[in-house]
PDB file of C-alpha atoms in Angstrom:
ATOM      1  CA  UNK C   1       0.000   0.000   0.000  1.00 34.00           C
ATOM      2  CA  UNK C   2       1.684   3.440  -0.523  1.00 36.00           C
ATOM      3  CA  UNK C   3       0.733   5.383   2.379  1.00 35.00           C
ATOM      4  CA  UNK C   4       2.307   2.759   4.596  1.00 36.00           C
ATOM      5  CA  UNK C   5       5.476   2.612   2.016  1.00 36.00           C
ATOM      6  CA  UNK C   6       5.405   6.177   2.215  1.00 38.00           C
ATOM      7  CA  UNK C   7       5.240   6.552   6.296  1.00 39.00           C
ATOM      8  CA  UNK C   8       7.928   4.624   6.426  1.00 43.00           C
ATOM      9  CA  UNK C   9       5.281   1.943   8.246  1.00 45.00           C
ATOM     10  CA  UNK C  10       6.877  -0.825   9.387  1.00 51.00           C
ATOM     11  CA  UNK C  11       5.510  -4.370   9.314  1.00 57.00           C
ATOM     12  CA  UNK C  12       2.457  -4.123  11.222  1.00 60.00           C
ATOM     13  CA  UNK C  13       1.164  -1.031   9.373  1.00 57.00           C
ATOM     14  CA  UNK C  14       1.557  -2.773   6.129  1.00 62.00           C
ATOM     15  CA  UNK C  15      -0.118  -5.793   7.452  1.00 64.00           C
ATOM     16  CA  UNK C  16      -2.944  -3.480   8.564  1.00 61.00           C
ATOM     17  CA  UNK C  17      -2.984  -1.704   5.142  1.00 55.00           C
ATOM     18  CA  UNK C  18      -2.844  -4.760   3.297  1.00 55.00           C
ATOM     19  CA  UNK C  19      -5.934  -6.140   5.565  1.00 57.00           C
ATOM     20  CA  UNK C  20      -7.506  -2.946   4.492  1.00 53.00           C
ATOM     21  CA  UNK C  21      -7.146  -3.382   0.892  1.00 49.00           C
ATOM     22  CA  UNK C  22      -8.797  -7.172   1.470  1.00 55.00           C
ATOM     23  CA  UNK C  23     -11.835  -5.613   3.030  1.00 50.00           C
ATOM     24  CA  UNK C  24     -12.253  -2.342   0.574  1.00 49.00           C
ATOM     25  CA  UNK C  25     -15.253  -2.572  -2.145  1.00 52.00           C
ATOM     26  CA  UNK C  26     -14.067  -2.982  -5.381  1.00 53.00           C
ATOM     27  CA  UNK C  27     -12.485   0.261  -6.885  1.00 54.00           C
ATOM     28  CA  UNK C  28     -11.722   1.276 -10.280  1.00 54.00           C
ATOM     29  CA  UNK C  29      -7.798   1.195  -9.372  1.00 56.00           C
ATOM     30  CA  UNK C  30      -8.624  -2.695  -7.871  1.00 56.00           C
ATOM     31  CA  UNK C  31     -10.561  -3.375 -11.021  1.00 58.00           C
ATOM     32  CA  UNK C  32      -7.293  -2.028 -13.169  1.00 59.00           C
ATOM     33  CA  UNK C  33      -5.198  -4.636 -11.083  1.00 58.00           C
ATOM     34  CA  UNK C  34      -7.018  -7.329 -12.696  1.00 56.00           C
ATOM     35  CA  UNK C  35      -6.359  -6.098 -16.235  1.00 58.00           C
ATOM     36  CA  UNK C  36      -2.721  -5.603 -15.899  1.00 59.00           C
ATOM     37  CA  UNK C  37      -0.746  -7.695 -17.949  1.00 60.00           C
ATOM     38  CA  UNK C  38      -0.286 -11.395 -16.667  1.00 60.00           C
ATOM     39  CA  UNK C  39       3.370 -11.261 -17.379  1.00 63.00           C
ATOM     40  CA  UNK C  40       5.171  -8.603 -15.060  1.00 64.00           C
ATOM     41  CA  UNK C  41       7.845  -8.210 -17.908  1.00 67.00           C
ATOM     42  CA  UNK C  42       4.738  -7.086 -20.787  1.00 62.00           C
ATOM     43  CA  UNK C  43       3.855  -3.686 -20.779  1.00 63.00           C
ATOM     44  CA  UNK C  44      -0.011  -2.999 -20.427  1.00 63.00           C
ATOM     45  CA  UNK C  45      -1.492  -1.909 -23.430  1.00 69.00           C
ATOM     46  CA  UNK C  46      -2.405   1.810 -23.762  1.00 75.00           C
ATOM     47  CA  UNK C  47      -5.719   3.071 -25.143  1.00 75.00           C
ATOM     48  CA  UNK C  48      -3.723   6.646 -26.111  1.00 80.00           C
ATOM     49  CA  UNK C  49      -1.260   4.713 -28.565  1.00 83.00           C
ATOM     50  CA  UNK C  50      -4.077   2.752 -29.917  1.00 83.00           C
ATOM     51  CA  UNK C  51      -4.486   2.939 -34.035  1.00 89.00           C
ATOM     52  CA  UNK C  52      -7.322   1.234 -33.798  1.00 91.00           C
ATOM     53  CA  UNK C  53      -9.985   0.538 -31.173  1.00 90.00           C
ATOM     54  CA  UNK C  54     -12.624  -1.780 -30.714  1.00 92.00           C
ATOM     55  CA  UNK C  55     -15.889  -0.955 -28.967  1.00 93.00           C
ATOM     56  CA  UNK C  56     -18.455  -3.930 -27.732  1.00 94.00           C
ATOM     57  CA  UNK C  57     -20.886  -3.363 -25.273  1.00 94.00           C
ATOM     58  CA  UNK C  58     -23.054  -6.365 -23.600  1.00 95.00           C
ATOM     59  CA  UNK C  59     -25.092  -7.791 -20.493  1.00 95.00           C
ATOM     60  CA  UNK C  60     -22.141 -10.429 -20.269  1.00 95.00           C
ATOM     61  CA  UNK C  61     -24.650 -12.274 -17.545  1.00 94.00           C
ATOM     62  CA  UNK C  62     -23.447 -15.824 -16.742  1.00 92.00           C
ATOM     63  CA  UNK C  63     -20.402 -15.193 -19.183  1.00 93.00           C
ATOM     64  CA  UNK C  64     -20.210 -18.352 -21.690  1.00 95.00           C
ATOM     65  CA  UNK C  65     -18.309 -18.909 -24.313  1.00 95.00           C
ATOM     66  CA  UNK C  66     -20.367 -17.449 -27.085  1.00 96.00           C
ATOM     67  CA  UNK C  67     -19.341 -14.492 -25.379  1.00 95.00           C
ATOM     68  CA  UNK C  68     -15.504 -14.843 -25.251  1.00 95.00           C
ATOM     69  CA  UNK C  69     -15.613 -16.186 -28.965  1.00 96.00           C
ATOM     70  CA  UNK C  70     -18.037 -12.510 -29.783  1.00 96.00           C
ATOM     71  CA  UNK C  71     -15.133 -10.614 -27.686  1.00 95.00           C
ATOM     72  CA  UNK C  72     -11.904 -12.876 -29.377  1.00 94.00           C
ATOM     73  CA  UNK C  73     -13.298 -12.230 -32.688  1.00 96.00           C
ATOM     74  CA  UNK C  74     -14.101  -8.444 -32.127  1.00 95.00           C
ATOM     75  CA  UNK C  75     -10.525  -7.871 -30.953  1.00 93.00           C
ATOM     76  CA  UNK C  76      -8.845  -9.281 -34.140  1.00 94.00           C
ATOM     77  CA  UNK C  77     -10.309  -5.812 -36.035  1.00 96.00           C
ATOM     78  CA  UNK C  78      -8.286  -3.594 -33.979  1.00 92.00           C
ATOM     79  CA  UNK C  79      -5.318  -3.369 -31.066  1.00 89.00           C
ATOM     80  CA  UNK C  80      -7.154  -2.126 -28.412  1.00 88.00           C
ATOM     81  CA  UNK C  81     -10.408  -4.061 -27.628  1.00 89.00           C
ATOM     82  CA  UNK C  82     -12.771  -1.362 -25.424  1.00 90.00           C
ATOM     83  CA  UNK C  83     -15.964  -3.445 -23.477  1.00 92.00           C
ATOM     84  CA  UNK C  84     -18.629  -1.595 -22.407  1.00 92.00           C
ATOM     85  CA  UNK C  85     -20.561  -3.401 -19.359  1.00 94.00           C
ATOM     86  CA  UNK C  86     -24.368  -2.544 -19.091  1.00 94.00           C
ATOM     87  CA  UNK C  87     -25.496  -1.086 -15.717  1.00 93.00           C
ATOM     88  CA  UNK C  88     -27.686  -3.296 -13.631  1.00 94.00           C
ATOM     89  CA  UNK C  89     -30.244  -0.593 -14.351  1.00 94.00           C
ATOM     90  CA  UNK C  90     -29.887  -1.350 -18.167  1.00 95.00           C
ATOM     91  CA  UNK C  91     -30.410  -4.881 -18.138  1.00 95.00           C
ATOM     92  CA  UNK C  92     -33.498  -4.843 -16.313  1.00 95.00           C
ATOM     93  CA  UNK C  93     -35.319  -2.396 -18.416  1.00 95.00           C
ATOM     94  CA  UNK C  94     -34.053  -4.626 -21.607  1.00 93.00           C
ATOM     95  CA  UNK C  95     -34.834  -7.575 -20.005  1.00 94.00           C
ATOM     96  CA  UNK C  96     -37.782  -7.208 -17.936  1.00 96.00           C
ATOM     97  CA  UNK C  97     -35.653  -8.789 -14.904  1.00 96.00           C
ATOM     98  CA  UNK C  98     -32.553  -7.922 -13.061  1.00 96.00           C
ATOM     99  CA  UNK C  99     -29.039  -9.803 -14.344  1.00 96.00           C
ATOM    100  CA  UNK C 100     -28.147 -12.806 -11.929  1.00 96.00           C
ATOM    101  CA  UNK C 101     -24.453 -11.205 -11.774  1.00 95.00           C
ATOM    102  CA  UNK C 102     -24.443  -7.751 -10.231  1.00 93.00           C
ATOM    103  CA  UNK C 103     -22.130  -4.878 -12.654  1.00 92.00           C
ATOM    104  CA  UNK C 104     -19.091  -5.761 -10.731  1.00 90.00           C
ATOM    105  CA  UNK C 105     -19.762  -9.007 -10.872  1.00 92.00           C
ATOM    106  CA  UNK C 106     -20.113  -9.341 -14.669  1.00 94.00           C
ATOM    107  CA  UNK C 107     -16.898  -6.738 -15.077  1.00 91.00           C
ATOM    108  CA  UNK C 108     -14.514  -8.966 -12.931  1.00 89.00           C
ATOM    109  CA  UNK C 109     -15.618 -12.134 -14.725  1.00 92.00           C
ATOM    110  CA  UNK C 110     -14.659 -10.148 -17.956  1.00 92.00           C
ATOM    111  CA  UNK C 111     -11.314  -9.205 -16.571  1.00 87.00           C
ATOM    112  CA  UNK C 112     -10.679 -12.657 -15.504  1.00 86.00           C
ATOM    113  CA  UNK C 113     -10.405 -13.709 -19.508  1.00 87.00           C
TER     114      UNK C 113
END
């Protein structure tokens, strides 16, 4: 955590902040953690140098594989693959019934791919 790096905390104030971090709701910087690269070494892509970007919104409710082939297939057109998520909200009116997955839900199964 930085604030304890940056205090100079010693071990028990970064066990504290990283119990902290455990506990926190989901933020957008937690959500970026799980779309960093999965090699340390690779450099995450940026949507500023993109030449090309790819935009695909969806429910993405009980993700299946339809959906990753729809999202695998979308990001061959371009080098930066953009997903839009549908609000809760969004999915009821469309649907006439709320999503089974809540908006975080469906966005950290997304990231997981």
């Amino acid at each position: 955590h930085a604030s304890a790096a940056a205090s100079g905390g010693g071990r028990g104030s970064q066990a504290a902040a990283a119990a902290a971090l455990e506990s926190a709701p989901a933020t957008t910087q937690r959500l970026g953690q799980f779309a960093a690269p999965a090699d340390p070494r690779a450099s995450a892509r940026s949507l500023s140098n993109a030449k090309r970007v790819v935009y695909v919104s969806g429910d993405f409710d009980l993700l299946h594989a339809g959906h990753v082939e729809m999202l695998n297939r979308a990001a061959k057109h371009g080098d930066f693959l953009l997903v839009g998520v549908c609000s809760d909200e969004t999915v009821c009116q469309r649907t006439g019934s709320p999503p089974v997955l809540t908006l975080l839900e469906r966005a950290m199964a997304l990231l997981s791919l």
